[in-house]
Coordinates of C-alpha atoms in Angstrom, one line a residue:
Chain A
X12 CA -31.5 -28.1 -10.6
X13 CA -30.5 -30.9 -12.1
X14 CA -26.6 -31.9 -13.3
X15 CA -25.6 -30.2 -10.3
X16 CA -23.1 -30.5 -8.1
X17 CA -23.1 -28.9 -5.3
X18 CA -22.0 -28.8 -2.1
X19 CA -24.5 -28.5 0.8
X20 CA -22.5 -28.0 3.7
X21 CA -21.3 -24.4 4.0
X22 CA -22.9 -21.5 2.6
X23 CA -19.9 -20.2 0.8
X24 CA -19.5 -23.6 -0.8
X25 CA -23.1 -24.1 -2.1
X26 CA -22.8 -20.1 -3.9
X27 CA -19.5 -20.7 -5.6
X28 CA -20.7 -24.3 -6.5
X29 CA -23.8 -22.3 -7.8
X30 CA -22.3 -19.8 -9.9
X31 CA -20.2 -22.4 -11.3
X32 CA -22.8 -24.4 -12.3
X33 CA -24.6 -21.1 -14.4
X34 CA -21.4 -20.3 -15.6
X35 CA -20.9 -17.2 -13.8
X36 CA -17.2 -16.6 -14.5
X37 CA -17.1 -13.3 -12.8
X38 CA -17.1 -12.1 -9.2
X39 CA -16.5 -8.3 -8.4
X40 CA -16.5 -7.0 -5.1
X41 CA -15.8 -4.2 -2.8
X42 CA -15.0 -6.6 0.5
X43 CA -17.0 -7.5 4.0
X44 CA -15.9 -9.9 6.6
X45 CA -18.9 -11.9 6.4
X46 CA -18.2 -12.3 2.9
X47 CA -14.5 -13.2 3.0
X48 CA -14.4 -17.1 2.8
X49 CA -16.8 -16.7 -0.1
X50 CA -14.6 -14.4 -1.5
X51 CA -11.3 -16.4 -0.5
X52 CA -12.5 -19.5 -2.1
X53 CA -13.5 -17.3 -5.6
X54 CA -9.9 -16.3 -5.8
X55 CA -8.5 -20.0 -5.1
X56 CA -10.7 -21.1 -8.2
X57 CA -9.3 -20.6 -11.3
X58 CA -12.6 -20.8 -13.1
X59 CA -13.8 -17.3 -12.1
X60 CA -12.2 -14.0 -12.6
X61 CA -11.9 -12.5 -9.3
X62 CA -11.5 -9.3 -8.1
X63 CA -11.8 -6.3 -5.8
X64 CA -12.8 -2.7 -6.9
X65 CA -12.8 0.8 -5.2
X66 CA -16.9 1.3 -5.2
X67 CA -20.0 -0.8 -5.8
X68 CA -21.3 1.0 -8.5
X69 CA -18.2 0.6 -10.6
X70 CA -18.5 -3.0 -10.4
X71 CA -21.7 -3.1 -11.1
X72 CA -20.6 -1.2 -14.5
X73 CA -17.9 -3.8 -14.8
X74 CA -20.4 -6.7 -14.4
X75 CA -22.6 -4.5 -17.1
X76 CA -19.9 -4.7 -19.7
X77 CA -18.9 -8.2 -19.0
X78 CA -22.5 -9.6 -19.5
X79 CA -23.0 -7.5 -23.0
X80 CA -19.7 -9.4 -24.2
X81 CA -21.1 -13.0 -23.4
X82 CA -19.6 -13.3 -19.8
X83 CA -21.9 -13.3 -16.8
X84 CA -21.2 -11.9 -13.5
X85 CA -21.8 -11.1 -9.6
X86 CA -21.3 -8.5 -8.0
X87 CA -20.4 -9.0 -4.1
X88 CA -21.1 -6.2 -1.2
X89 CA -22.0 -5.5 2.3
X90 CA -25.7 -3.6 3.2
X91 CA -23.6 0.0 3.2
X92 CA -22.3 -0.8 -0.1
X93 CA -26.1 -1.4 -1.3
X94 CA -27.4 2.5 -0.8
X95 CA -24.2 3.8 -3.4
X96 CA -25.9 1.7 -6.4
X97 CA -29.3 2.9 -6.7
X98 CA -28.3 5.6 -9.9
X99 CA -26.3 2.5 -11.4
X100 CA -29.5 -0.1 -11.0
X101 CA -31.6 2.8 -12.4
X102 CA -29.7 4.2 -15.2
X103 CA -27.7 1.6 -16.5
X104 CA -28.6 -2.1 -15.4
X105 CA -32.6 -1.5 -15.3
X106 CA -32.9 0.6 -18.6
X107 CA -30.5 -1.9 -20.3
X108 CA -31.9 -5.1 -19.1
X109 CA -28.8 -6.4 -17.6
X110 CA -28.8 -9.6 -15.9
X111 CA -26.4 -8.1 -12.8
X112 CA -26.2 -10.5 -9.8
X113 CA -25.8 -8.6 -6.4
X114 CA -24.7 -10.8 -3.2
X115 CA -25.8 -8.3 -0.2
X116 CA -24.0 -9.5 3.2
X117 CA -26.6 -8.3 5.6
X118 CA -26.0 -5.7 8.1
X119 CA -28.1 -3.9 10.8
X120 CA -29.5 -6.2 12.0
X121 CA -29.6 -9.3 14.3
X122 CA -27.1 -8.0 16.6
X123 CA -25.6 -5.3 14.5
X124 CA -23.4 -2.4 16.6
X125 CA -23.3 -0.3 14.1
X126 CA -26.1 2.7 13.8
X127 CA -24.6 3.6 10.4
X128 CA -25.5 0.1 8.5
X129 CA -28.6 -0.3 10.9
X130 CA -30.0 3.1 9.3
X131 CA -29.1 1.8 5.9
X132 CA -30.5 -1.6 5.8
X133 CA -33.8 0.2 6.2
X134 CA -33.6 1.9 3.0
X135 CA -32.6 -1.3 1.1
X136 CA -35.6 -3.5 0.9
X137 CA -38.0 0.2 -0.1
X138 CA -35.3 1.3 -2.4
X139 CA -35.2 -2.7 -4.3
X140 CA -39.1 -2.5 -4.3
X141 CA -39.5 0.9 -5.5
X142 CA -37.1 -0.1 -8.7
X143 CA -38.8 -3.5 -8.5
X144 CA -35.9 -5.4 -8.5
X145 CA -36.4 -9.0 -7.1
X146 CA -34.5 -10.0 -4.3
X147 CA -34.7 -12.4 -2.3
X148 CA -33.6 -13.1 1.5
X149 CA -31.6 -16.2 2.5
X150 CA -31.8 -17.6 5.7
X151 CA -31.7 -21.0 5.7
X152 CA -28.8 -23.0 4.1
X153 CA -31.2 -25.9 2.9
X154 CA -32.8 -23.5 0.5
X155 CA -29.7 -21.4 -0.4
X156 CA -28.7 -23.5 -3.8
X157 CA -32.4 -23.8 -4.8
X158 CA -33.4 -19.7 -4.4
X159 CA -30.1 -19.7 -6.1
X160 CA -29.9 -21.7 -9.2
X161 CA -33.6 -20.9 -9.8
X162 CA -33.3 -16.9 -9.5
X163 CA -29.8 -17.0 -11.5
X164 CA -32.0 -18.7 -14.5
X165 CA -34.9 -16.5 -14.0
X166 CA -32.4 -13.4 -14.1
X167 CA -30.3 -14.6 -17.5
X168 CA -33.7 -15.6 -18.8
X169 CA -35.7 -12.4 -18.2
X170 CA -32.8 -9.8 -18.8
X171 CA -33.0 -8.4 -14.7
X172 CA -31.1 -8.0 -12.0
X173 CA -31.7 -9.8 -8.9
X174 CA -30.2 -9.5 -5.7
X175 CA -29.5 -12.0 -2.7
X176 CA -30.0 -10.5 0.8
X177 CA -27.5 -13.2 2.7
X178 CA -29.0 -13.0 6.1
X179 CA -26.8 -13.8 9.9
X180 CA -29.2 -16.3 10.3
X181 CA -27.4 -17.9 7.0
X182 CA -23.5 -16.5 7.8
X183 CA -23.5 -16.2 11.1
X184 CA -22.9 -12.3 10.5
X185 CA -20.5 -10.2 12.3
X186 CA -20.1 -10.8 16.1
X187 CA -19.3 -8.2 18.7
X188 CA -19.4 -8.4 22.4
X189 CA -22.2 -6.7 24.1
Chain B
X29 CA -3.3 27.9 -9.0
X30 CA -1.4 26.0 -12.0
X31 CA -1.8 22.4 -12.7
X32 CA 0.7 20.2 -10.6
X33 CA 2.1 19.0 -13.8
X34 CA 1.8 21.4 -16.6
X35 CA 1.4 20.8 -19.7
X36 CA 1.2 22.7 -23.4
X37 CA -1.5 20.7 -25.1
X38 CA -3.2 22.7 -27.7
X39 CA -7.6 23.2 -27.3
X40 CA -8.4 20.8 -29.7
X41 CA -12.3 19.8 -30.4
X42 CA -13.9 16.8 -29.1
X43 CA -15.7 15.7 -32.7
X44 CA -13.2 16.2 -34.5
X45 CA -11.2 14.1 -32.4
X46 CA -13.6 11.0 -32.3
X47 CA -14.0 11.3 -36.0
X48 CA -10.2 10.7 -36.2
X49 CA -10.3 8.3 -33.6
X50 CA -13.4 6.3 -35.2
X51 CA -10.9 6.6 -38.4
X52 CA -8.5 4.4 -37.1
X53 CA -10.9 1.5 -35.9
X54 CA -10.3 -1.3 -38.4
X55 CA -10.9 -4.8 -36.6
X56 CA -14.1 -4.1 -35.0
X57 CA -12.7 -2.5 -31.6
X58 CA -15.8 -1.6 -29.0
X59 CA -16.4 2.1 -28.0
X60 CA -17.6 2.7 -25.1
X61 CA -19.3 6.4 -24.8
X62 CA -19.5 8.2 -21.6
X63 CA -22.4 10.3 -20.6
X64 CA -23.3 13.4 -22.4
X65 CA -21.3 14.9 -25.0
X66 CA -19.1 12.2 -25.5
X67 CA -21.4 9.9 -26.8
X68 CA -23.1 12.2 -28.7
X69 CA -20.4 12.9 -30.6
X70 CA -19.4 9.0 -31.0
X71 CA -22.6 8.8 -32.1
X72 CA -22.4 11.2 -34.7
X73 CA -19.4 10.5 -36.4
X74 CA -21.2 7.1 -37.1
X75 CA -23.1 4.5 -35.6
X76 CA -21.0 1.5 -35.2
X77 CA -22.7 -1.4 -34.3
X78 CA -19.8 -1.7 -31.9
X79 CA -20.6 1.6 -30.4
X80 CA -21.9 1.2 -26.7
X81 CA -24.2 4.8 -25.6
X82 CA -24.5 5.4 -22.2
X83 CA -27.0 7.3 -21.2
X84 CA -26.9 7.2 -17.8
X85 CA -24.8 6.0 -14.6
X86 CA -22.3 9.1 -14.7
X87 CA -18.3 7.8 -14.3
X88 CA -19.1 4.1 -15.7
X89 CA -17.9 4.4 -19.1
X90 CA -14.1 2.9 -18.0
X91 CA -15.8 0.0 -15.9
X92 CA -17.9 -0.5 -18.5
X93 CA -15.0 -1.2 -21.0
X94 CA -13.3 -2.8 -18.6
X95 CA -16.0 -5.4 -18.3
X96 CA -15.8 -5.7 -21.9
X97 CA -12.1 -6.2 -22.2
X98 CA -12.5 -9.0 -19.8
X99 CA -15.0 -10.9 -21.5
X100 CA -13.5 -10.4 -24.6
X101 CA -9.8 -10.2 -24.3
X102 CA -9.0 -10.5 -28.2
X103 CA -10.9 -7.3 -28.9
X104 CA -10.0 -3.9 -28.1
X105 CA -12.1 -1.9 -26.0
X106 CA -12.3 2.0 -25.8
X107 CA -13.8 4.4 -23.2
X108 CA -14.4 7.9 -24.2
X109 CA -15.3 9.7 -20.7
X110 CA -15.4 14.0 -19.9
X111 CA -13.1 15.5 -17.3
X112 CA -16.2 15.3 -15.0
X113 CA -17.5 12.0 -15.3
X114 CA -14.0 10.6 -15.0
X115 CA -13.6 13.0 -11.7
X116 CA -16.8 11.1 -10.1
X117 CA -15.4 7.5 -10.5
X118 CA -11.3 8.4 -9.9
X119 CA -11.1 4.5 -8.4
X120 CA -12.1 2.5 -11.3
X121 CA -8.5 4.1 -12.5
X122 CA -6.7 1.9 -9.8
X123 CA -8.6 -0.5 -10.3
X124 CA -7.6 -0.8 -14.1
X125 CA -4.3 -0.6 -13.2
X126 CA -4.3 -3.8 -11.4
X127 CA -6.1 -5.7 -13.4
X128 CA -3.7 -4.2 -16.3
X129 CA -5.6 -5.4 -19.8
X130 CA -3.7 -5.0 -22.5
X131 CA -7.0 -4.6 -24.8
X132 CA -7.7 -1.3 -23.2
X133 CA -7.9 2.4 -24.0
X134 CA -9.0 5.0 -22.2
X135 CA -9.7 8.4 -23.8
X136 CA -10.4 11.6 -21.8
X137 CA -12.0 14.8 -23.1
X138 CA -10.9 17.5 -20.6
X139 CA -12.8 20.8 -21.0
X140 CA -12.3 21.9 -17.4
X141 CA -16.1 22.3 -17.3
X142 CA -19.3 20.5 -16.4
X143 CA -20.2 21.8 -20.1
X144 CA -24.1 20.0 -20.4
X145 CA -24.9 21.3 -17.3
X146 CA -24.4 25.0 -17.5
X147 CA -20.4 25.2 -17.9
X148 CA -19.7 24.9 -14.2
X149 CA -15.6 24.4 -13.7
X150 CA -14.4 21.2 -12.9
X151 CA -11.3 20.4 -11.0
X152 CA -8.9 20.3 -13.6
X153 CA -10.0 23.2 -14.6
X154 CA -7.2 24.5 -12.6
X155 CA -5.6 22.3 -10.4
X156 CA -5.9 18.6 -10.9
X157 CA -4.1 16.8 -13.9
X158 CA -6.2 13.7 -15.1
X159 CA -2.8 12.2 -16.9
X160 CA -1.2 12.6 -13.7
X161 CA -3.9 11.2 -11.3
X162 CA -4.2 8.1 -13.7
X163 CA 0.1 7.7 -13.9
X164 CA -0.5 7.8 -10.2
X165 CA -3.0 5.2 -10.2
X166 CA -0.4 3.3 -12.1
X167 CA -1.8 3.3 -15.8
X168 CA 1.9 3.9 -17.2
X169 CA 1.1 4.6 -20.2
X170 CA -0.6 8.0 -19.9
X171 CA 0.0 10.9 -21.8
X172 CA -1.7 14.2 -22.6
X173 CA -1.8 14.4 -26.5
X174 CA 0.0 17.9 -27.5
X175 CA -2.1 18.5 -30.9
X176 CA -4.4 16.1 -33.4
X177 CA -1.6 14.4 -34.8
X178 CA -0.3 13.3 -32.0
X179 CA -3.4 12.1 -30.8
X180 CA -3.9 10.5 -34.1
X181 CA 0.0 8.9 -33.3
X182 CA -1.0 7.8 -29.5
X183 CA -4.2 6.2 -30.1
X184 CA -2.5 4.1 -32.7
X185 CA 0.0 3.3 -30.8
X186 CA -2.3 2.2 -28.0
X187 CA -4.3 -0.2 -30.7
X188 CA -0.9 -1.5 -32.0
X189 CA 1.1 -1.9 -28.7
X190 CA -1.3 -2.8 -25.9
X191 CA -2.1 -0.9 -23.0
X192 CA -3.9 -0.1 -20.6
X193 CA -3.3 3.4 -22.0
X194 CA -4.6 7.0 -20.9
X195 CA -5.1 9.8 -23.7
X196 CA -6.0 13.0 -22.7
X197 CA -6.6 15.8 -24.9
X198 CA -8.2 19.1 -23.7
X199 CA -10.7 20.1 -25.7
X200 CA -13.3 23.3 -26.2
X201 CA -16.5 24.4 -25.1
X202 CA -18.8 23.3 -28.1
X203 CA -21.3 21.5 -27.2
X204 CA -21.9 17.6 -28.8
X205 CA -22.8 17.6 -32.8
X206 CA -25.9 15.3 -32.2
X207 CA -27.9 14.1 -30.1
X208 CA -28.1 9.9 -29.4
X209 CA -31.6 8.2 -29.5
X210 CA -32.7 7.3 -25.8
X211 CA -33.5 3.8 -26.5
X212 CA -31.2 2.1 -24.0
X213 CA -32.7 -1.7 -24.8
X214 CA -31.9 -1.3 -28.3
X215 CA -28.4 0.7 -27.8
X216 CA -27.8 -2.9 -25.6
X217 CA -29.2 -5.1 -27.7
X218 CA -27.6 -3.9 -31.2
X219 CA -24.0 -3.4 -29.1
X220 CA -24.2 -7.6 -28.5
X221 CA -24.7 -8.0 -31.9
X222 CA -21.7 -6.1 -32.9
X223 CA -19.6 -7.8 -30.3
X224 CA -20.6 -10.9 -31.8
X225 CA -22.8 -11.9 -28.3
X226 CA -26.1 -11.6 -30.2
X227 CA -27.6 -12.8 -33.4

């Protein structure tokens, strides 16, 4: 990570100050509250393309398209979002060696009140090992930029996906009162 | 149970249609094909190395293109997607409507059937209108094309004037002329050489 500048403050700073720095010019995402000042600051910043679609896999095609005409991308999602792209990391972004970044907001767990996205974030880690996609789990903000900036290269370099679990312990997650 | 909107297109047949289609591509445009028949017929009326195949990931042929418009706004992109693929990812035509790129064209074979599989009926078979859904989605410029000249005249139009545009033609029951190589790192590879990504 050198030439970098980035800032080490804020989670959502240090991952757009990322992407920019591996010229990542495109951000698609279906949205999540954990993810919205991350997504906020994308839109303020005219050096990405920013926007929202209707489903995870149809950014993840979008993100496919954009990479095979010379533009990289991420694709940004909450842990429900996660168990509608398995056909789309299997039939399209696997088979065709496409570099597709996936930000995962983690849900079900550390405090989560929802049974729905508890249930699915059990399927998510089996599901990423069974395609062996790398991912990676973030929890501490001190190593956020280098798990970054080091997995973005490895991706672009080895033509694979790679996604980012963003853990509460990173965020801060979604609160609810007991 | 009629269509909503009714229309008089003539059957017309889907290879005969992307021959005419492929006819008119003269600076290089991308193609993406959509599962199944329609990229087998793209790929047999002649393998452009600006022709993307999908062979996979049903109902991503539009964000595909779309993704490909954005990177490369000066070059036209096309997606060639079935009645039924396009009926599995209805969103993505909201979501070109917003984002509203003029270098984009979207071409719908409507059979009314699941033909690959077996020839099951799909919903507008009957009842839904995919020119309709994707006016309501706010593509403007949609349009069921009446016979092959007129899809001949609307596809032109659409590379001339800018979209995003919608052209629908229904089409028969013939099944694709070819069959496309499964190689999907090469289909990738050789489609970012033709968009000029690639050496």
């Amino acid at each position: 990570m050198t030439d970098m500048k980035v800032r080490s403050g804020v989670w959502h700073e240090t991952v757009l100050d990322t992407l920019k720095a591996n010229d990542v010019r495109l951000a698609v995402y279906v949205p999540d509250r954990v993810l919205t000042p991350l997504i906020s600051a994308l839109h303020a910043d005219n050096f990405f393309t920013c926007f929202a679609c209707t489903r995870e896999e149809e950014a993840l095609g979008i993100v496919s398209g954009a990479w095979m005409g010379g533009v990289r991308g991420a694709v940004l999602m909450q842990t429900s979002g996660f168990a509608t792209i398995p056909n789309a990391l299997a039939s399209l972004v696997l088979p065709s060696q496409i570099p597709a970044l996936i930000f995962v907001s983690e849900r079900g767990t550390l405090g989560e009140f929802n049974l729905g996205q508890a249930m699915v974030l059990k399927t998510m880690r089996p599901v990423l090992d069974a395609l062996a996609v790398d991912h990676h789990t973030i929890t501490r903000q001190d190593e956020l930029a280098f798990i970054l900036d080091r997995s973005i290269k490895q991706a672009v370099a080895i033509q694979q996906p790679v996604v980012f679990i963003l853990s509460p312990l990173l965020t801060g997650g979604k609160l609810f009162k007991a | 149970m009629t269509r909503p909107s009714a229309h008089n297109a003539k059957v017309m047949n889907r290879f005969v249609l992307t021959q005419r289609l492929v006819a008119q591509l003269k600076h290089e445009e991308a193609v993406i094909g959509g599962i199944g028949n329609a990229n087998f017929d793209l790929w047999s009326s002649g393998q452009r190395p600006q022709n993307f195949y999908m062979l996979g990931s049903m109902g991503l042929a539009v964000p595909i293109a779309l993704g490909v418009a954005i990177a490369q706004p000066q070059r036209h992109v096309v997606a060639l997607e079935g009645d039924g693929s396009l009926l599995m990812q209805l969103g993505c035509l909201a979501t070109v409507a917003v984002r509203a790129p003029k270098n984009l064209t979207i071409v719908v074979w409507d059979n009314g059937i699941y033909q690959i599989t077996g020839g099951q009926e799909t919903a507008s078979a009957g009842t839904a209108d995919l020119v309709a859904i994707a006016a309501g989605a706010g593509i403007g410029k949609s349009a069921w094309a009446a016979d092959e000249d007129e899809f001949d005249r609307l596809f032109a139009a659409a590379l001339r004037d800018g979209g995003p545009s919608l052209i629908a033609a229904r089409i028969d029951d013939k099944p694709g002329v070819g069959t496309t190589d499964r190689d999907p790192v090469q289909i990738r590879a050789r489609f970012m050489q033709g968009l000029g990504v690639r050496r």
